[in-house]
Coordinates of N, CA and C in Angstrom, one line a residue:
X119 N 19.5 -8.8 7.0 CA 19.2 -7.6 7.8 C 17.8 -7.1 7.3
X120 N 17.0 -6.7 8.3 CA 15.6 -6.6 8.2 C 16.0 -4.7 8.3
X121 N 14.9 -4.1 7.7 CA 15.0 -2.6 7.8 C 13.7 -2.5 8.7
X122 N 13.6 -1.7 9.9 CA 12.3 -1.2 10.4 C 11.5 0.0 9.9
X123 N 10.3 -0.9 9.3 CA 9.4 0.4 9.1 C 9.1 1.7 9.8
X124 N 9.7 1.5 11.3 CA 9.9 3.0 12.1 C 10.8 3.9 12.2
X125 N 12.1 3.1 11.8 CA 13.3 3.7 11.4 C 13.7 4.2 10.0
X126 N 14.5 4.4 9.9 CA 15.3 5.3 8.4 C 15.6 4.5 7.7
X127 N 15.1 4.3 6.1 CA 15.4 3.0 5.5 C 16.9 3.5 5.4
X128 N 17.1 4.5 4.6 CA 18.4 5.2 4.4 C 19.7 4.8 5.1
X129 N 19.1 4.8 6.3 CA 19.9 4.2 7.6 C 20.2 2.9 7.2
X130 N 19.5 2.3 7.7 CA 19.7 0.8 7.4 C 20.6 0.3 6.1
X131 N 19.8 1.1 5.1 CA 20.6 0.4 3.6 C 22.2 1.2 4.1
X132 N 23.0 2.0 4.2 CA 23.8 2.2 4.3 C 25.0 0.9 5.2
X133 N 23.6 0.8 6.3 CA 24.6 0.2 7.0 C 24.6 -1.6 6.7
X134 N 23.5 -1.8 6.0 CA 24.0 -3.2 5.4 C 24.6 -3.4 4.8
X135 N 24.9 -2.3 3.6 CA 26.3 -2.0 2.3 C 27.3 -2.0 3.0
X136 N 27.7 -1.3 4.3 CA 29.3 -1.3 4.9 C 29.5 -2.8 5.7
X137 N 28.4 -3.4 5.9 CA 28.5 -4.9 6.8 C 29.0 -5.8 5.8
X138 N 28.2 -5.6 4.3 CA 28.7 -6.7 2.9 C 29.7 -6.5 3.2
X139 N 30.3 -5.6 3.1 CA 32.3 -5.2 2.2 C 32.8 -5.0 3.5
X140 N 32.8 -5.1 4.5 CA 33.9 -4.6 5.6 C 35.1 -5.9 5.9
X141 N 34.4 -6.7 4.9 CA 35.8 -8.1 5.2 C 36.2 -8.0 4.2
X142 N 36.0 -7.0 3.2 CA 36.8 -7.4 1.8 C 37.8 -5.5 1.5
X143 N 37.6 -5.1 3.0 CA 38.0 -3.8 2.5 C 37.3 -2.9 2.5
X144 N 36.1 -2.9 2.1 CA 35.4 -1.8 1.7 C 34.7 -2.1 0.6
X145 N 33.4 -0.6 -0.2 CA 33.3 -1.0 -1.4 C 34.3 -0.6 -2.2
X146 N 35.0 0.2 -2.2 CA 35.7 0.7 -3.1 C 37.0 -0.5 -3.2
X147 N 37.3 -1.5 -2.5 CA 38.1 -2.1 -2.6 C 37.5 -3.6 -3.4
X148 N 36.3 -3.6 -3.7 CA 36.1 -4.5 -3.8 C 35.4 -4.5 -5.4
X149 N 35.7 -5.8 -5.8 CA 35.2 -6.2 -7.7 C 33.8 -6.9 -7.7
X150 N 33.0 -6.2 -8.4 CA 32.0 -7.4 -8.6 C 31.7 -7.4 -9.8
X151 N 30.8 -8.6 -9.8 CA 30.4 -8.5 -11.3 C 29.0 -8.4 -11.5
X152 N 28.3 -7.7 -10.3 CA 27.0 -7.6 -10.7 C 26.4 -7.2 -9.4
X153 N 25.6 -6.2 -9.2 CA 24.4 -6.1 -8.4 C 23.2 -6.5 -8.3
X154 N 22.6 -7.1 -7.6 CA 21.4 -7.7 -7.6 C 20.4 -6.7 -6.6
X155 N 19.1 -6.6 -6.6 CA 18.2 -5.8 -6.4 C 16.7 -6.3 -6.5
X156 N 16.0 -6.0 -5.3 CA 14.5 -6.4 -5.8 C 13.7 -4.6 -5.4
X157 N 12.9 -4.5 -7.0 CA 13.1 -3.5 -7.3 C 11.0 -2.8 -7.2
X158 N 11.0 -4.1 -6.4 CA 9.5 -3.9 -6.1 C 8.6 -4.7 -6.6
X159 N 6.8 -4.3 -6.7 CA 6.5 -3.5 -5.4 C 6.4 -4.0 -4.4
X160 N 6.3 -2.7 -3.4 CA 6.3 -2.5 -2.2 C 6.1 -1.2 -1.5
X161 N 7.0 -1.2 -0.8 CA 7.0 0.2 0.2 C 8.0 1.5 -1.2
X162 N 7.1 2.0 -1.5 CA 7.0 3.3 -2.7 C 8.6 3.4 -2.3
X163 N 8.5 4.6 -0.5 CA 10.1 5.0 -0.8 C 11.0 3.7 -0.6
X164 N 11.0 3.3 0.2 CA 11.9 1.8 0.1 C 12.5 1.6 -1.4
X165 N 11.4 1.2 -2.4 CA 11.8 1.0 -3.8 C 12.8 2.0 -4.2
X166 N 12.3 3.4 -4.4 CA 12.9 4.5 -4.7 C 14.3 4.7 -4.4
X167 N 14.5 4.5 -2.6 CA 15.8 3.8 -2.0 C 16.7 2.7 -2.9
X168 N 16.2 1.9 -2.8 CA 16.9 0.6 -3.5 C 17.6 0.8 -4.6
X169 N 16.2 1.6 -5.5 CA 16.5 1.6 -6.8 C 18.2 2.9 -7.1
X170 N 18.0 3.8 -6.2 CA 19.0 5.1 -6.5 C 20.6 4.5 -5.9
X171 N 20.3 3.8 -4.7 CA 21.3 3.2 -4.5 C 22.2 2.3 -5.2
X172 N 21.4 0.8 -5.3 CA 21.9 0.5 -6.4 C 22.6 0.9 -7.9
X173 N 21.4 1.9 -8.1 CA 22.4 2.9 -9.5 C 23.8 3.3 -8.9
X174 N 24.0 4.0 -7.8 CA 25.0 4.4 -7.5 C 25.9 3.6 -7.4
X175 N 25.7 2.5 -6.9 CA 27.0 1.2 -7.1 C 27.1 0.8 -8.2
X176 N 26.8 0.7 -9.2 CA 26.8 -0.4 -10.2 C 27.0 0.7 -11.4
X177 N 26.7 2.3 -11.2 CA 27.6 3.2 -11.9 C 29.1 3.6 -12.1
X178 N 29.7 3.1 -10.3 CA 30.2 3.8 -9.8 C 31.5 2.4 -10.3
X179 N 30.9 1.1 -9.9 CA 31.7 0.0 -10.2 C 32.0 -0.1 -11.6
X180 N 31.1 0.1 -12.5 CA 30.6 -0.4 -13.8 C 30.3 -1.7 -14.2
X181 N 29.4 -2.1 -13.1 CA 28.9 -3.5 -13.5 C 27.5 -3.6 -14.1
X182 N 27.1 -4.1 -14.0 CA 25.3 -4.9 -14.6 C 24.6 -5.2 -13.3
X183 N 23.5 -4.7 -13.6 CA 22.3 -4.9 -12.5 C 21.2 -6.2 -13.1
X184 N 21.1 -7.0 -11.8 CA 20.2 -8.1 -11.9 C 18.8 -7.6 -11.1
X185 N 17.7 -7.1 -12.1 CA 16.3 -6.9 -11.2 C 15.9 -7.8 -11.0
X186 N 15.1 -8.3 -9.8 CA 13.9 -8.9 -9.0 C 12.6 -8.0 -8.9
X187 N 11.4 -9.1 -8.8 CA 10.6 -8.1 -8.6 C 10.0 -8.6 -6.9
X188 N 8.9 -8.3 -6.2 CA 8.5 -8.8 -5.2 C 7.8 -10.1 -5.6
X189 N 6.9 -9.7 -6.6 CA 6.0 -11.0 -6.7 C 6.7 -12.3 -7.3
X190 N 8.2 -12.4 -7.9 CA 8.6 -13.7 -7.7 C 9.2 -13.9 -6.6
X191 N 10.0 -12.7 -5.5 CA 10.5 -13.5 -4.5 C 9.6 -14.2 -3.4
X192 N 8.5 -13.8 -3.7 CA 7.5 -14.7 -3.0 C 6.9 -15.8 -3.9
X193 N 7.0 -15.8 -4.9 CA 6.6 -17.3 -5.9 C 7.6 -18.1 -5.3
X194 N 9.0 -17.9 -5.2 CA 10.1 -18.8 -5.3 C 10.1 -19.0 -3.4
X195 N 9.9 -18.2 -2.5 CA 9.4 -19.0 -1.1 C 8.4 -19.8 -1.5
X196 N 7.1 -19.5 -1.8 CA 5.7 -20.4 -1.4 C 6.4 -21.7 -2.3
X197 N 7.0 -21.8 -3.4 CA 7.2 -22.9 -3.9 C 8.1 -23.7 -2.4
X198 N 9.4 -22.9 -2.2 CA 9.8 -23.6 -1.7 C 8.7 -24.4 -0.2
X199 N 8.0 -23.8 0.2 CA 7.0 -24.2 1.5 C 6.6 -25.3 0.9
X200 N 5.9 -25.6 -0.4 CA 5.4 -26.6 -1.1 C 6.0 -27.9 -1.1
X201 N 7.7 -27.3 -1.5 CA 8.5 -28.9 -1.9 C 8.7 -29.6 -0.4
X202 N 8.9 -28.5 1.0 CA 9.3 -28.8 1.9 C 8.3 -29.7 2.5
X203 N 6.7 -29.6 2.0 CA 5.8 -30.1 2.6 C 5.3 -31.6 1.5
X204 N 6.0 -31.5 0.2 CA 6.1 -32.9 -0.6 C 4.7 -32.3 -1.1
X205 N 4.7 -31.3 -1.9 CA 3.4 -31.1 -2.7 C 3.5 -30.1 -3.7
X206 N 5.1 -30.4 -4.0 CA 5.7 -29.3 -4.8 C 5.0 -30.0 -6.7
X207 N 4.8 -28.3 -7.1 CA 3.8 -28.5 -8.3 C 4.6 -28.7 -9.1
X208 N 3.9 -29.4 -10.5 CA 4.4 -30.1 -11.7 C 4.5 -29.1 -12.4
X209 N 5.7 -29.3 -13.2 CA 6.4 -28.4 -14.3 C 4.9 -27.6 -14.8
X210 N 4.8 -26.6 -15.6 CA 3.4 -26.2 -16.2 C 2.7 -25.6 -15.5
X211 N 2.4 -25.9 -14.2 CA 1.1 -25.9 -13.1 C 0.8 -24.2 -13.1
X212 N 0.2 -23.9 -13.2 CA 0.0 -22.3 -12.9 C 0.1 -21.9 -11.2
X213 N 0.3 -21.1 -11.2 CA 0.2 -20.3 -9.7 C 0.0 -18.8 -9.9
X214 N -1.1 -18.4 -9.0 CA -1.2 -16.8 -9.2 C -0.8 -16.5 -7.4
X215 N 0.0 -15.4 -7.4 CA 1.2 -14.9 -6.4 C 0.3 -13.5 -5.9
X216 N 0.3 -12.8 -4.8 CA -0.7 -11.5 -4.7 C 0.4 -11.0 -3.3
X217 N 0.4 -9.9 -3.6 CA 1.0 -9.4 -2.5 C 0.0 -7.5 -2.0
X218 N 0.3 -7.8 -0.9 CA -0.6 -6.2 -0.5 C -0.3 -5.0 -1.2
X219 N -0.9 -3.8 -1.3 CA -0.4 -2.9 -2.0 C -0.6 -1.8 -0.6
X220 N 0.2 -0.4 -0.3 CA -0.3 0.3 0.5 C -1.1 1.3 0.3
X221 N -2.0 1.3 -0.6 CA -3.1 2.2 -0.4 C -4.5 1.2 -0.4
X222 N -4.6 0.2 0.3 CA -5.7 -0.8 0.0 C -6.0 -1.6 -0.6
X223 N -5.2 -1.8 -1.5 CA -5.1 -2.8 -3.0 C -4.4 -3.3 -2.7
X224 N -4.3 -4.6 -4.0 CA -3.4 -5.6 -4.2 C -2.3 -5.3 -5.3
X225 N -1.6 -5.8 -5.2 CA -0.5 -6.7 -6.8 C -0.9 -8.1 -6.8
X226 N -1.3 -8.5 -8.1 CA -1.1 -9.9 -8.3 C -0.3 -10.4 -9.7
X227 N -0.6 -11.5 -9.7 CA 0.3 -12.2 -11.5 C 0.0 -13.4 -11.5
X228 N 0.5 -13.8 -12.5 CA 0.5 -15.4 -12.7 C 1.9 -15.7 -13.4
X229 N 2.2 -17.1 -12.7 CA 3.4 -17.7 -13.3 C 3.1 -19.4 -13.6
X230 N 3.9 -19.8 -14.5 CA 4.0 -21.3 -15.0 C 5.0 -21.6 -14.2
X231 N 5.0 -22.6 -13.5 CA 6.1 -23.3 -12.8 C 6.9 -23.8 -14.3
X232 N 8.3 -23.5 -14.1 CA 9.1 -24.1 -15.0 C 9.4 -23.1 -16.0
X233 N 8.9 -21.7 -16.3 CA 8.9 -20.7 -16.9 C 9.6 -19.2 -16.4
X234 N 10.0 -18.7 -16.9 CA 11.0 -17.5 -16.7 C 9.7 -16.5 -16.3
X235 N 10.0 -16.0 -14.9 CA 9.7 -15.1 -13.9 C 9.6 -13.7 -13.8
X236 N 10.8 -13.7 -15.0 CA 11.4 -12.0 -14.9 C 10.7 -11.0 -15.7
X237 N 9.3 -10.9 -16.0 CA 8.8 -9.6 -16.5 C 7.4 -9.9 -16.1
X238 N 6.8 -10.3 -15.1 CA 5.4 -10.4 -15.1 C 4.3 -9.7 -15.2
X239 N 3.1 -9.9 -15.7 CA 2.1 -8.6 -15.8 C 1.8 -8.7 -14.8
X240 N 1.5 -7.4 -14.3 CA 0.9 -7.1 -12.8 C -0.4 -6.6 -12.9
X241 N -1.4 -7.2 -12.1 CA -2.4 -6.5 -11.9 C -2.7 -5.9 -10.7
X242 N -3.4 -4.6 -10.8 CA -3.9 -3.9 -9.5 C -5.2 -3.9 -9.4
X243 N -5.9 -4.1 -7.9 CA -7.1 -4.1 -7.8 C -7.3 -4.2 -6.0
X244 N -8.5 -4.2 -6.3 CA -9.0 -4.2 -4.7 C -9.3 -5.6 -4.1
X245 N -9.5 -6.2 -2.8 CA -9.7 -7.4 -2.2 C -10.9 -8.2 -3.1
X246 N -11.9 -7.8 -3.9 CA -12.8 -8.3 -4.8 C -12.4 -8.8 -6.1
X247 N -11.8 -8.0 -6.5 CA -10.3 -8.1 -7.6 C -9.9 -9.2 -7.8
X248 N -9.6 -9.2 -6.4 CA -8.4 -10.4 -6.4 C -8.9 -11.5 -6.4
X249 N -10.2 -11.6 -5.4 CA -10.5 -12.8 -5.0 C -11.7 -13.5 -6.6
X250 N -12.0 -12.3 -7.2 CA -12.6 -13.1 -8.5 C -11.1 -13.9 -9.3
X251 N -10.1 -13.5 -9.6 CA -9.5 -13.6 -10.5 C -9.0 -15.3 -9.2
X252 N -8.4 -15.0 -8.3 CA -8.6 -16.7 -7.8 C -9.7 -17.5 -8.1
X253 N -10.8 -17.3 -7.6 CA -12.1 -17.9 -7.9 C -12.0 -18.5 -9.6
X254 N -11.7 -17.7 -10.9 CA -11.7 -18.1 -11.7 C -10.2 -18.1 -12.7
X255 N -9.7 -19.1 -11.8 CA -8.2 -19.8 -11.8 C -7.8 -20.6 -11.2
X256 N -7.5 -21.6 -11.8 CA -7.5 -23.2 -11.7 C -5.8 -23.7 -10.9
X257 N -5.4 -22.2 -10.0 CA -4.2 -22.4 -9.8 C -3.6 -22.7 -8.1
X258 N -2.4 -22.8 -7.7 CA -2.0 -22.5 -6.6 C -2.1 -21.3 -6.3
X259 N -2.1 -21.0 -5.2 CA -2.3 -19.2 -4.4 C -1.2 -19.1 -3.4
X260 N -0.7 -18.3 -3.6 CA 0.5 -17.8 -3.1 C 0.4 -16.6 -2.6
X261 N 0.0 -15.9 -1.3 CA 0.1 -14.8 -0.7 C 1.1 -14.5 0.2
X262 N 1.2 -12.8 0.5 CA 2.5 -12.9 1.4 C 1.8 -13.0 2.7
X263 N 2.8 -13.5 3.7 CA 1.6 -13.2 5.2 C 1.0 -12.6 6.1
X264 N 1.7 -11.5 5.5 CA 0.9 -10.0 6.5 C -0.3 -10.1 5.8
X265 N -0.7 -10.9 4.8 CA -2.3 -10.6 4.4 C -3.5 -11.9 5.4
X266 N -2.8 -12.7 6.2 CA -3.5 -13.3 6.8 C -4.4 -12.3 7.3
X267 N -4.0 -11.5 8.0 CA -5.1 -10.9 9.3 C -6.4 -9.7 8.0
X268 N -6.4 -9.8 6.8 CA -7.1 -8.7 6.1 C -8.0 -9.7 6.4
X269 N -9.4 -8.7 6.9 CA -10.8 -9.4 6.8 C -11.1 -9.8 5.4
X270 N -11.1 -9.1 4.3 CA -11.3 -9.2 3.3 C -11.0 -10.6 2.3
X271 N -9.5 -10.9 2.8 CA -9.1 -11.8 2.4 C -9.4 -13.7 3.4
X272 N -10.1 -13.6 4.5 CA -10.6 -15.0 5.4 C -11.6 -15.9 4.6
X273 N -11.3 -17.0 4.8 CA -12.0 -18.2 3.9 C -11.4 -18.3 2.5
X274 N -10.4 -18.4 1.8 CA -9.7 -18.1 0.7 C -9.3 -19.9 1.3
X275 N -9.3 -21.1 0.4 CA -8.7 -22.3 1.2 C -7.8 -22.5 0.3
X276 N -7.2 -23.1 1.0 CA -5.1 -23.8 0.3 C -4.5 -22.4 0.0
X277 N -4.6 -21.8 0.8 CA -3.3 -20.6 0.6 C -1.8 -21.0 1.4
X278 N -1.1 -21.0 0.3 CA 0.5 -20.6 0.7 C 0.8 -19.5 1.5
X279 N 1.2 -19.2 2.8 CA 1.3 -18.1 3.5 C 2.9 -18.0 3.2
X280 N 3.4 -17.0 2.6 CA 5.2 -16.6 2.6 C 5.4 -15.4 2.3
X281 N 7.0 -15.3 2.8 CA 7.6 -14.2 2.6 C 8.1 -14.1 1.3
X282 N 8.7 -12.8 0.8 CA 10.0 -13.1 -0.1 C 11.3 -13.2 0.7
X283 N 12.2 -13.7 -0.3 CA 13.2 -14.5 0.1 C 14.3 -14.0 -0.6
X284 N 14.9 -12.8 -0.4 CA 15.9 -13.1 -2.0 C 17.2 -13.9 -2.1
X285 N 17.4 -14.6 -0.7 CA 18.6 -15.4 -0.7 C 18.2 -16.9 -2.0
X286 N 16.9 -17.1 -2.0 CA 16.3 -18.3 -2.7 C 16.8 -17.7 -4.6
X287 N 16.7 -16.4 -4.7 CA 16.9 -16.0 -5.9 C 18.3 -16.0 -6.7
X288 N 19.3 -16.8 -5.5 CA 20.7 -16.9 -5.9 C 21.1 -17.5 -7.4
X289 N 20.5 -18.3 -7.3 CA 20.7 -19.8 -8.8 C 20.3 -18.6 -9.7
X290 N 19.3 -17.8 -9.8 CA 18.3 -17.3 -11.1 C 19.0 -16.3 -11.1
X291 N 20.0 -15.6 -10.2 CA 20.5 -14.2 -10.6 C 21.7 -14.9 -11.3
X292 N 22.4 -15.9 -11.1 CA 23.5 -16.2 -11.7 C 23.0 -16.5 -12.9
X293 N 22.1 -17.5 -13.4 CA 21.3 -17.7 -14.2 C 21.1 -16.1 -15.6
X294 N 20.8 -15.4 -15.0 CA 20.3 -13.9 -15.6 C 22.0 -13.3 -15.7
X295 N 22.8 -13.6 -14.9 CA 24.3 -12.7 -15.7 C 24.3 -13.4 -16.7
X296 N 24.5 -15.1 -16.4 CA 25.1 -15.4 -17.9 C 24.5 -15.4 -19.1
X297 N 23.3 -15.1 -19.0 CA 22.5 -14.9 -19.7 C 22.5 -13.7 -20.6
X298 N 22.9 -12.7 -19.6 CA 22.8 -11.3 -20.3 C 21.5 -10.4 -19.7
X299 N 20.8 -11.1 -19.4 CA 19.3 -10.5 -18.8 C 20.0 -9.7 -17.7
X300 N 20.5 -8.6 -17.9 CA 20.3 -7.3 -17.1 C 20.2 -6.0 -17.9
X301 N 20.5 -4.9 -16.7 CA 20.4 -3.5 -17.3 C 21.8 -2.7 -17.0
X302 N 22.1 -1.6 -17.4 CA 23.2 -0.9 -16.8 C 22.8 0.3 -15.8
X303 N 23.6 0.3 -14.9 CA 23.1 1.5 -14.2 C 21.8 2.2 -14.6
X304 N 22.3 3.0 -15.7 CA 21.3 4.3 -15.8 C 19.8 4.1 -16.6
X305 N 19.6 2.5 -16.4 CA 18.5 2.2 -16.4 C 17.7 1.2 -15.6
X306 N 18.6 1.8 -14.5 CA 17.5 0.8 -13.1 C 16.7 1.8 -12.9
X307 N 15.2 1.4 -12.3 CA 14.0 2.1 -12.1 C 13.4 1.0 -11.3
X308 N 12.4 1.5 -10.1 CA 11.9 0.6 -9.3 C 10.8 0.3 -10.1
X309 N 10.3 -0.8 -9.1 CA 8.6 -0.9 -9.9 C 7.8 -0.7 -9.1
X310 N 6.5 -0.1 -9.4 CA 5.5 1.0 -8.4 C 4.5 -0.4 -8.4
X311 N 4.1 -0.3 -9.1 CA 2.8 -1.5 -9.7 C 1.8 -0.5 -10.6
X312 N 2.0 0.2 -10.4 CA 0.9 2.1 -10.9 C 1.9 2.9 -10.9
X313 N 1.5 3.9 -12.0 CA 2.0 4.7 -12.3 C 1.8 5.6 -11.5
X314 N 0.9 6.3 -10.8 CA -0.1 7.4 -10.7 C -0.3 7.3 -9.1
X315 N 1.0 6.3 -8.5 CA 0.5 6.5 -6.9 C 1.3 7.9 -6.3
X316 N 2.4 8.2 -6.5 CA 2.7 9.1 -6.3 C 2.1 10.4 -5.9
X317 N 0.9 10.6 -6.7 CA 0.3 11.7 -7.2 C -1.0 11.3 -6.1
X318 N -1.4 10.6 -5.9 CA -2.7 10.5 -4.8 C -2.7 11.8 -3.6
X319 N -3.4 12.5 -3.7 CA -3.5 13.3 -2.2 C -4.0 12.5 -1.1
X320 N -3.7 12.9 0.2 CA -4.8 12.0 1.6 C -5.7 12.2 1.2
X321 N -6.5 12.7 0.9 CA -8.1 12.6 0.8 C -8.7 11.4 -0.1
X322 N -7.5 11.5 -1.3 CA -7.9 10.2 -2.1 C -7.1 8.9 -1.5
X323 N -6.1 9.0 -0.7 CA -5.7 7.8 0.2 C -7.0 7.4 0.8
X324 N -7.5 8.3 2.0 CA -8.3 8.2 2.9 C -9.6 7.3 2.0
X325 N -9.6 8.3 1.0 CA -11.1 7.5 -0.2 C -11.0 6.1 -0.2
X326 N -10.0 5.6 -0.5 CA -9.5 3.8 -0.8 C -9.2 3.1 0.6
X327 N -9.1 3.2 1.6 CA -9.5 2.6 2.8 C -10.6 2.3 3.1

């Protein structure tokens, strides 16, 4: 289930929660052993959403929370686009991943194929930003595809166009229980990519367009 940007995320997340559990009873009827969550970035309140909700289940259950972030569920699509097209990269290979930011910037990172995903440095920057740190990196590029149409970003060549996926992230959350790689409730927190967006007035929005 897709949430519409013109509708109430609130809405939505509710009602995807009662669609999970309505064959098993309910939530309250039901056991788990873990919540899973992608906990940004992205859409500021969306995250915020995600993030409070989830606390509430996984307080309420007393299980363990599995974070995702955005920029590997889009690593783990564009890979997948790759193998599907027989040009899936060798263990090692770098790839740097970028996804839009909404005040005119980006997120980006870098990952090793074949390497653990789950804490990436994020960089923020603008369409110049970004395109130096491609320019000097010897890697795969992996964008999400709502960035096709940015002027800023045209003539960029061998870009991966994908979504994130988090059904693709099934293996690696099982992966991360048995592992122990999670958190408890009362320390799930989304991820912004910046501290300090919150605090922007329109005029300083308006400034960065």
């Amino acid at each position: 289930m897709r949430s519409d940007p013109s509708e109430r995320n609130s809405r939505d997340m509710m009602a995807l929660i009662r669609t999970l559990f309505e064959n098993s009873g309910g939530l309250a009827s039901t056991s788990l052993d873990a919540v899973g969550f992608n906990r940004g970035p992205g859409s500021y309140t969306g995250s915020r959403l995600a993030a409070s909700v989830v606390q509430g289940i996984a307080y309420v259950k007393q299980c363990p929370v599995i974070e995702f972030n955005t920029l590997e569920l889009l690593y783990f699509s564009g890979l997948q686009s790759l193998v599907q097209s027989g040009q899936s990269p060798i263990s090692g290979a770098e790839v740097l991943v970028a996804v839009e930011s909404k005040v005119g910037e980006y997120f980006w990172t870098g990952f090793i194929v074949g390497q653990s995903t789950h804490a990436p440095q994020i960089t923020v920057g603008d369409a110049d930003a970004l395109l130096r740190s491609i320019q000097g990196a010897n890697s795969v590029v992996i964008m999400n595809a709502s960035m096709q149409s940015h002027p800023n970003l045209t003539g960029i060549a061998d870009v991966i166009w994908a979504e994130p996926r988090v059904e693709l992230a099934f293996d690696v959350a099982a992966q991360r229980l048995n592992q122990g790689a999670v958190v408890d409730a009362l320390s799930v927190e989304p991820l912004y990519g910046q501290d300090n967006i919150g605090w922007r007035t329109l005029a300083q929005q308006r400034a960065q367009r």
